[in-house]
Amino acid sequence: MGERRAEDRVRPPVSDRVLTTPNALTVTRILLVPVFLWLLLGRRDELAAFWVLAASAATDWLDGAMARRFGLVSRLGQLLDPVADRLFVLSTLAGLLLAGIVPWWFVVALLARDFWGVTELLRLRGRGLRRLPVTFVGKAATFCLLSAFPLLLLGHAVSGLAAGIVRSVGWAFGWWGLGLYWVSAIMYYVQAQQVVRQDPR
């Protein structure tokens, strides 16, 4: 009983509420995707695109922190948040690639990880798994990537010594994000093999 109460304190209850501030922030992050792409590729305003991208990245941290702090964790939020993360990462990668800010091999390495995740999930749907579990490593990878993208964009928008420093920090986050992204894939694979052993159909 004591262990169960301790677990309840660590994991806030999940509600069926839809209209919550964290959910609104997640939806805002999704809606800012076309705004970012228009500013970067349409208007070619890299500095304005940076501020939109930075605001979008901030909502990823803020919605989760608010949900846990104020007990606003919801099933809709658990569904929307990873979707918003993937949409944000993929659209930002596409924009930065087309703008010549990130190389194609970096994009391919990240897309290959996402492609593997989709195929693995399709393989396990017959065994009752509807989505890949969210792990700390996966969230850390997303945090690094969401930090890297605005910094790489800012390093391209400014000039001089500051540009070199910002780009270096941005690529540091980018390399960490890419590495952790694939580490989380390995962790998902190990968990998937456990599912297969439990249900070898």
PDB file of C-alpha atoms in Angstrom:
ATOM      1  CA  MET A   1       0.000   0.000   0.000  1.00  0.00           C
ATOM      2  CA  GLY A   2       2.822   2.390   0.878  1.00  0.00           C
ATOM      3  CA  GLU A   3       4.572   1.623  -2.425  1.00  0.00           C
ATOM      4  CA  ARG A   4       1.360   2.283  -4.350  1.00  0.00           C
ATOM      5  CA  ARG A   5       0.857   5.644  -2.647  1.00  0.00           C
ATOM      6  CA  ALA A   6       4.451   6.611  -3.422  1.00  0.00           C
ATOM      7  CA  GLU A   7       3.913   5.692  -7.084  1.00  0.00           C
ATOM      8  CA  ASP A   8       0.746   7.789  -7.216  1.00  0.00           C
ATOM      9  CA  ARG A   9       2.702  10.765  -5.945  1.00  0.00           C
ATOM     10  CA  VAL A  10       5.312  10.292  -8.684  1.00  0.00           C
ATOM     11  CA  ARG A  11       2.800   9.710 -11.481  1.00  0.00           C
ATOM     12  CA  PRO A  12      -0.005  12.282 -11.550  1.00  0.00           C
ATOM     13  CA  PRO A  13      -3.462  10.944 -12.412  1.00  0.00           C
ATOM     14  CA  VAL A  14      -4.502  10.972 -16.056  1.00  0.00           C
ATOM     15  CA  SER A  15      -7.781  12.734 -16.812  1.00  0.00           C
ATOM     16  CA  ASP A  16     -10.146  12.833 -19.798  1.00  0.00           C
ATOM     17  CA  ARG A  17     -10.109  16.640 -19.906  1.00  0.00           C
ATOM     18  CA  VAL A  18      -9.634  18.276 -23.290  1.00  0.00           C
ATOM     19  CA  LEU A  19      -9.559  22.011 -22.590  1.00  0.00           C
ATOM     20  CA  THR A  20      -6.386  22.389 -20.546  1.00  0.00           C
ATOM     21  CA  THR A  21      -3.527  24.871 -20.799  1.00  0.00           C
ATOM     22  CA  PRO A  22      -0.920  22.171 -21.628  1.00  0.00           C
ATOM     23  CA  ASN A  23      -3.129  20.870 -24.445  1.00  0.00           C
ATOM     24  CA  ALA A  24      -3.553  24.426 -25.746  1.00  0.00           C
ATOM     25  CA  LEU A  25       0.231  24.848 -25.773  1.00  0.00           C
ATOM     26  CA  THR A  26       0.636  21.578 -27.674  1.00  0.00           C
ATOM     27  CA  VAL A  27      -1.933  22.644 -30.281  1.00  0.00           C
ATOM     28  CA  THR A  28      -0.177  26.016 -30.541  1.00  0.00           C
ATOM     29  CA  ARG A  29       3.079  24.201 -31.297  1.00  0.00           C
ATOM     30  CA  ILE A  30       1.359  22.374 -34.156  1.00  0.00           C
ATOM     31  CA  LEU A  31      -0.190  25.573 -35.537  1.00  0.00           C
ATOM     32  CA  LEU A  32       3.169  27.371 -35.508  1.00  0.00           C
ATOM     33  CA  VAL A  33       4.678  24.824 -37.913  1.00  0.00           C
ATOM     34  CA  PRO A  34       3.278  26.402 -41.126  1.00  0.00           C
ATOM     35  CA  VAL A  35       4.083  29.877 -39.778  1.00  0.00           C
ATOM     36  CA  PHE A  36       7.717  28.872 -39.314  1.00  0.00           C
ATOM     37  CA  LEU A  37       7.959  27.322 -42.790  1.00  0.00           C
ATOM     38  CA  TRP A  38       6.389  30.405 -44.387  1.00  0.00           C
ATOM     39  CA  LEU A  39       8.784  32.772 -42.636  1.00  0.00           C
ATOM     40  CA  LEU A  40      11.851  30.671 -43.441  1.00  0.00           C
ATOM     41  CA  LEU A  41      11.109  29.558 -47.002  1.00  0.00           C
ATOM     42  CA  GLY A  42       8.543  32.106 -48.156  1.00  0.00           C
ATOM     43  CA  ARG A  43       9.670  35.415 -46.720  1.00  0.00           C
ATOM     44  CA  ARG A  44      13.287  34.316 -46.187  1.00  0.00           C
ATOM     45  CA  ASP A  45      13.185  36.052 -42.805  1.00  0.00           C
ATOM     46  CA  GLU A  46      15.542  33.827 -40.818  1.00  0.00           C
ATOM     47  CA  LEU A  47      15.479  35.942 -37.668  1.00  0.00           C
ATOM     48  CA  ALA A  48      11.668  35.963 -37.453  1.00  0.00           C
ATOM     49  CA  ALA A  49      11.652  32.223 -38.179  1.00  0.00           C
ATOM     50  CA  PHE A  50      14.124  31.759 -35.327  1.00  0.00           C
ATOM     51  CA  TRP A  51      11.803  33.453 -32.819  1.00  0.00           C
ATOM     52  CA  VAL A  52       8.857  31.318 -33.935  1.00  0.00           C
ATOM     53  CA  LEU A  53      10.998  28.200 -33.715  1.00  0.00           C
ATOM     54  CA  ALA A  54      12.308  29.150 -30.269  1.00  0.00           C
ATOM     55  CA  ALA A  55       8.764  29.812 -29.023  1.00  0.00           C
ATOM     56  CA  SER A  56       7.625  26.449 -30.395  1.00  0.00           C
ATOM     57  CA  ALA A  57      10.507  24.650 -28.698  1.00  0.00           C
ATOM     58  CA  ALA A  58       9.702  26.392 -25.407  1.00  0.00           C
ATOM     59  CA  THR A  59       6.130  25.103 -25.485  1.00  0.00           C
ATOM     60  CA  ASP A  60       7.443  21.526 -25.598  1.00  0.00           C
ATOM     61  CA  TRP A  61       9.024  21.999 -22.185  1.00  0.00           C
ATOM     62  CA  LEU A  62       6.291  24.227 -20.779  1.00  0.00           C
ATOM     63  CA  ASP A  63       3.288  22.015 -21.554  1.00  0.00           C
ATOM     64  CA  GLY A  64       4.839  18.965 -19.882  1.00  0.00           C
ATOM     65  CA  ALA A  65       6.034  20.943 -16.856  1.00  0.00           C
ATOM     66  CA  MET A  66       2.609  22.522 -16.340  1.00  0.00           C
ATOM     67  CA  ALA A  67       0.803  19.208 -16.758  1.00  0.00           C
ATOM     68  CA  ARG A  68       2.915  17.553 -14.073  1.00  0.00           C
ATOM     69  CA  ARG A  69       3.079  20.540 -11.722  1.00  0.00           C
ATOM     70  CA  PHE A  70      -0.645  21.298 -11.684  1.00  0.00           C
ATOM     71  CA  GLY A  71      -2.041  17.793 -12.205  1.00  0.00           C
ATOM     72  CA  LEU A  72      -3.252  18.494 -15.755  1.00  0.00           C
ATOM     73  CA  VAL A  73      -2.013  15.285 -17.385  1.00  0.00           C
ATOM     74  CA  SER A  74      -4.669  14.123 -19.848  1.00  0.00           C
ATOM     75  CA  ARG A  75      -5.099  11.286 -22.313  1.00  0.00           C
ATOM     76  CA  LEU A  76      -5.444  13.774 -25.162  1.00  0.00           C
ATOM     77  CA  GLY A  77      -2.191  15.410 -24.116  1.00  0.00           C
ATOM     78  CA  GLN A  78      -0.407  12.055 -24.006  1.00  0.00           C
ATOM     79  CA  LEU A  79      -1.619  11.443 -27.565  1.00  0.00           C
ATOM     80  CA  LEU A  80      -0.982  14.923 -28.974  1.00  0.00           C
ATOM     81  CA  ASP A  81       2.430  15.632 -27.431  1.00  0.00           C
ATOM     82  CA  PRO A  82       4.466  12.972 -29.297  1.00  0.00           C
ATOM     83  CA  VAL A  83       2.562  13.775 -32.507  1.00  0.00           C
ATOM     84  CA  ALA A  84       3.420  17.450 -32.092  1.00  0.00           C
ATOM     85  CA  ASP A  85       7.057  16.555 -31.377  1.00  0.00           C
ATOM     86  CA  ARG A  86       7.375  14.438 -34.523  1.00  0.00           C
ATOM     87  CA  LEU A  87       5.610  17.022 -36.686  1.00  0.00           C
ATOM     88  CA  PHE A  88       7.790  19.775 -35.244  1.00  0.00           C
ATOM     89  CA  VAL A  89      11.032  17.861 -35.794  1.00  0.00           C
ATOM     90  CA  LEU A  90      10.176  16.685 -39.316  1.00  0.00           C
ATOM     91  CA  SER A  91       8.887  20.051 -40.560  1.00  0.00           C
ATOM     92  CA  THR A  92      11.823  21.903 -39.017  1.00  0.00           C
ATOM     93  CA  LEU A  93      14.268  19.470 -40.588  1.00  0.00           C
ATOM     94  CA  ALA A  94      12.626  19.960 -43.976  1.00  0.00           C
ATOM     95  CA  GLY A  95      12.773  23.741 -43.631  1.00  0.00           C
ATOM     96  CA  LEU A  96      16.394  23.819 -42.478  1.00  0.00           C
ATOM     97  CA  LEU A  97      17.427  21.400 -45.232  1.00  0.00           C
ATOM     98  CA  LEU A  98      15.729  23.444 -47.967  1.00  0.00           C
ATOM     99  CA  ALA A  99      17.264  26.616 -46.546  1.00  0.00           C
ATOM    100  CA  GLY A 100      20.740  25.033 -46.695  1.00  0.00           C
ATOM    101  CA  ILE A 101      21.294  25.172 -42.924  1.00  0.00           C
ATOM    102  CA  VAL A 102      21.653  21.442 -42.189  1.00  0.00           C
ATOM    103  CA  PRO A 103      23.239  18.795 -44.479  1.00  0.00           C
ATOM    104  CA  TRP A 104      21.245  16.025 -46.088  1.00  0.00           C
ATOM    105  CA  TRP A 105      23.027  13.230 -44.174  1.00  0.00           C
ATOM    106  CA  PHE A 106      21.894  14.656 -40.837  1.00  0.00           C
ATOM    107  CA  VAL A 107      18.298  14.669 -42.047  1.00  0.00           C
ATOM    108  CA  VAL A 108      18.593  11.121 -43.412  1.00  0.00           C
ATOM    109  CA  ALA A 109      19.996   9.862 -40.092  1.00  0.00           C
ATOM    110  CA  LEU A 110      17.038  11.294 -38.174  1.00  0.00           C
ATOM    111  CA  LEU A 111      14.440  10.184 -40.735  1.00  0.00           C
ATOM    112  CA  ALA A 112      15.865   6.661 -40.745  1.00  0.00           C
ATOM    113  CA  ARG A 113      15.265   6.483 -36.999  1.00  0.00           C
ATOM    114  CA  ASP A 114      11.654   7.631 -37.420  1.00  0.00           C
ATOM    115  CA  PHE A 115      11.111   5.192 -40.301  1.00  0.00           C
ATOM    116  CA  TRP A 116      12.386   2.357 -38.127  1.00  0.00           C
ATOM    117  CA  GLY A 117      10.004   3.401 -35.336  1.00  0.00           C
ATOM    118  CA  VAL A 118       7.003   3.341 -37.661  1.00  0.00           C
ATOM    119  CA  THR A 119       7.851  -0.079 -39.100  1.00  0.00           C
ATOM    120  CA  GLU A 120       8.476  -1.497 -35.623  1.00  0.00           C
ATOM    121  CA  LEU A 121       5.154  -0.170 -34.371  1.00  0.00           C
ATOM    122  CA  LEU A 122       3.310  -1.667 -37.358  1.00  0.00           C
ATOM    123  CA  ARG A 123       4.980  -5.007 -36.634  1.00  0.00           C
ATOM    124  CA  LEU A 124       3.772  -4.989 -33.048  1.00  0.00           C
ATOM    125  CA  ARG A 125       0.221  -3.721 -33.568  1.00  0.00           C
ATOM    126  CA  GLY A 126      -0.982  -7.310 -33.813  1.00  0.00           C
ATOM    127  CA  ARG A 127       0.316  -7.896 -30.296  1.00  0.00           C
ATOM    128  CA  GLY A 128      -1.663  -5.054 -28.800  1.00  0.00           C
ATOM    129  CA  LEU A 129       1.005  -2.317 -28.819  1.00  0.00           C
ATOM    130  CA  ARG A 130      -0.546   0.896 -30.141  1.00  0.00           C
ATOM    131  CA  ARG A 131       2.351   3.306 -29.603  1.00  0.00           C
ATOM    132  CA  LEU A 132       5.993   3.166 -28.628  1.00  0.00           C
ATOM    133  CA  PRO A 133       6.554   3.941 -24.952  1.00  0.00           C
ATOM    134  CA  VAL A 134       7.945   7.368 -24.070  1.00  0.00           C
ATOM    135  CA  THR A 135      11.299   7.051 -22.297  1.00  0.00           C
ATOM    136  CA  PHE A 136      13.556   9.567 -20.583  1.00  0.00           C
ATOM    137  CA  VAL A 137      16.217   9.009 -23.239  1.00  0.00           C
ATOM    138  CA  GLY A 138      13.700   9.710 -25.992  1.00  0.00           C
ATOM    139  CA  LYS A 139      12.550  12.903 -24.278  1.00  0.00           C
ATOM    140  CA  ALA A 140      16.179  13.948 -23.756  1.00  0.00           C
ATOM    141  CA  ALA A 141      16.850  13.399 -27.465  1.00  0.00           C
ATOM    142  CA  THR A 142      13.845  15.531 -28.373  1.00  0.00           C
ATOM    143  CA  PHE A 143      15.006  18.255 -25.967  1.00  0.00           C
ATOM    144  CA  CYS A 144      18.465  18.306 -27.568  1.00  0.00           C
ATOM    145  CA  LEU A 145      17.028  18.488 -31.077  1.00  0.00           C
ATOM    146  CA  LEU A 146      14.519  21.188 -30.151  1.00  0.00           C
ATOM    147  CA  SER A 147      17.443  23.158 -28.711  1.00  0.00           C
ATOM    148  CA  ALA A 148      19.703  22.503 -31.701  1.00  0.00           C
ATOM    149  CA  PHE A 149      17.333  23.639 -34.440  1.00  0.00           C
ATOM    150  CA  PRO A 150      16.759  27.230 -33.227  1.00  0.00           C
ATOM    151  CA  LEU A 151      20.476  27.648 -32.464  1.00  0.00           C
ATOM    152  CA  LEU A 152      21.521  26.409 -35.907  1.00  0.00           C
ATOM    153  CA  LEU A 153      19.011  28.773 -37.483  1.00  0.00           C
ATOM    154  CA  LEU A 154      20.192  31.692 -35.353  1.00  0.00           C
ATOM    155  CA  GLY A 155      23.810  30.916 -36.213  1.00  0.00           C
ATOM    156  CA  HIS A 156      22.850  31.204 -39.863  1.00  0.00           C
ATOM    157  CA  ALA A 157      20.865  34.418 -39.345  1.00  0.00           C
ATOM    158  CA  VAL A 158      23.601  36.398 -37.541  1.00  0.00           C
ATOM    159  CA  SER A 159      27.176  37.072 -38.580  1.00  0.00           C
ATOM    160  CA  GLY A 160      30.624  37.449 -37.099  1.00  0.00           C
ATOM    161  CA  LEU A 161      32.095  35.665 -34.103  1.00  0.00           C
ATOM    162  CA  ALA A 162      28.673  35.172 -32.512  1.00  0.00           C
ATOM    163  CA  ALA A 163      27.532  33.126 -35.512  1.00  0.00           C
ATOM    164  CA  GLY A 164      30.388  30.649 -35.107  1.00  0.00           C
ATOM    165  CA  ILE A 165      29.803  30.251 -31.382  1.00  0.00           C
ATOM    166  CA  VAL A 166      26.037  29.765 -31.771  1.00  0.00           C
ATOM    167  CA  ARG A 167      26.502  27.236 -34.569  1.00  0.00           C
ATOM    168  CA  SER A 168      29.025  25.265 -32.483  1.00  0.00           C
ATOM    169  CA  VAL A 169      26.624  25.063 -29.548  1.00  0.00           C
ATOM    170  CA  GLY A 170      23.797  24.192 -31.912  1.00  0.00           C
ATOM    171  CA  TRP A 171      25.728  21.325 -33.465  1.00  0.00           C
ATOM    172  CA  ALA A 172      26.720  20.068 -30.014  1.00  0.00           C
ATOM    173  CA  PHE A 173      23.028  19.754 -29.180  1.00  0.00           C
ATOM    174  CA  GLY A 174      22.407  18.267 -32.626  1.00  0.00           C
ATOM    175  CA  TRP A 175      24.981  15.508 -32.215  1.00  0.00           C
ATOM    176  CA  TRP A 176      23.734  14.667 -28.734  1.00  0.00           C
ATOM    177  CA  GLY A 177      20.155  14.622 -30.012  1.00  0.00           C
ATOM    178  CA  LEU A 178      21.007  12.336 -32.922  1.00  0.00           C
ATOM    179  CA  GLY A 179      22.943   9.944 -30.680  1.00  0.00           C
ATOM    180  CA  LEU A 180      20.256   9.786 -28.000  1.00  0.00           C
ATOM    181  CA  TYR A 181      17.603   9.397 -30.714  1.00  0.00           C
ATOM    182  CA  TRP A 182      19.230   6.164 -31.848  1.00  0.00           C
ATOM    183  CA  VAL A 183      19.910   5.005 -28.276  1.00  0.00           C
ATOM    184  CA  SER A 184      16.190   5.347 -27.597  1.00  0.00           C
ATOM    185  CA  ALA A 185      15.545   3.274 -30.728  1.00  0.00           C
ATOM    186  CA  ILE A 186      17.709   0.480 -29.308  1.00  0.00           C
ATOM    187  CA  MET A 187      15.777   0.692 -26.035  1.00  0.00           C
ATOM    188  CA  TYR A 188      12.488   0.457 -27.955  1.00  0.00           C
ATOM    189  CA  TYR A 189      13.810  -2.590 -29.796  1.00  0.00           C
ATOM    190  CA  VAL A 190      14.711  -4.351 -26.528  1.00  0.00           C
ATOM    191  CA  GLN A 191      11.229  -3.612 -25.164  1.00  0.00           C
ATOM    192  CA  ALA A 192       9.675  -4.818 -28.415  1.00  0.00           C
ATOM    193  CA  GLN A 193      11.533  -8.115 -28.161  1.00  0.00           C
ATOM    194  CA  GLN A 194      10.088  -8.562 -24.674  1.00  0.00           C
ATOM    195  CA  VAL A 195       6.609  -8.077 -26.132  1.00  0.00           C
ATOM    196  CA  VAL A 196       7.346 -10.663 -28.827  1.00  0.00           C
ATOM    197  CA  ARG A 197       8.572 -13.194 -26.247  1.00  0.00           C
ATOM    198  CA  GLN A 198       5.441 -12.706 -24.175  1.00  0.00           C
ATOM    199  CA  ASP A 199       3.185 -13.090 -27.234  1.00  0.00           C
ATOM    200  CA  PRO A 200       5.061 -15.067 -29.928  1.00  0.00           C
ATOM    201  CA  ARG A 201       2.212 -15.100 -32.450  1.00  0.00           C
TER     202      ARG A 201
END
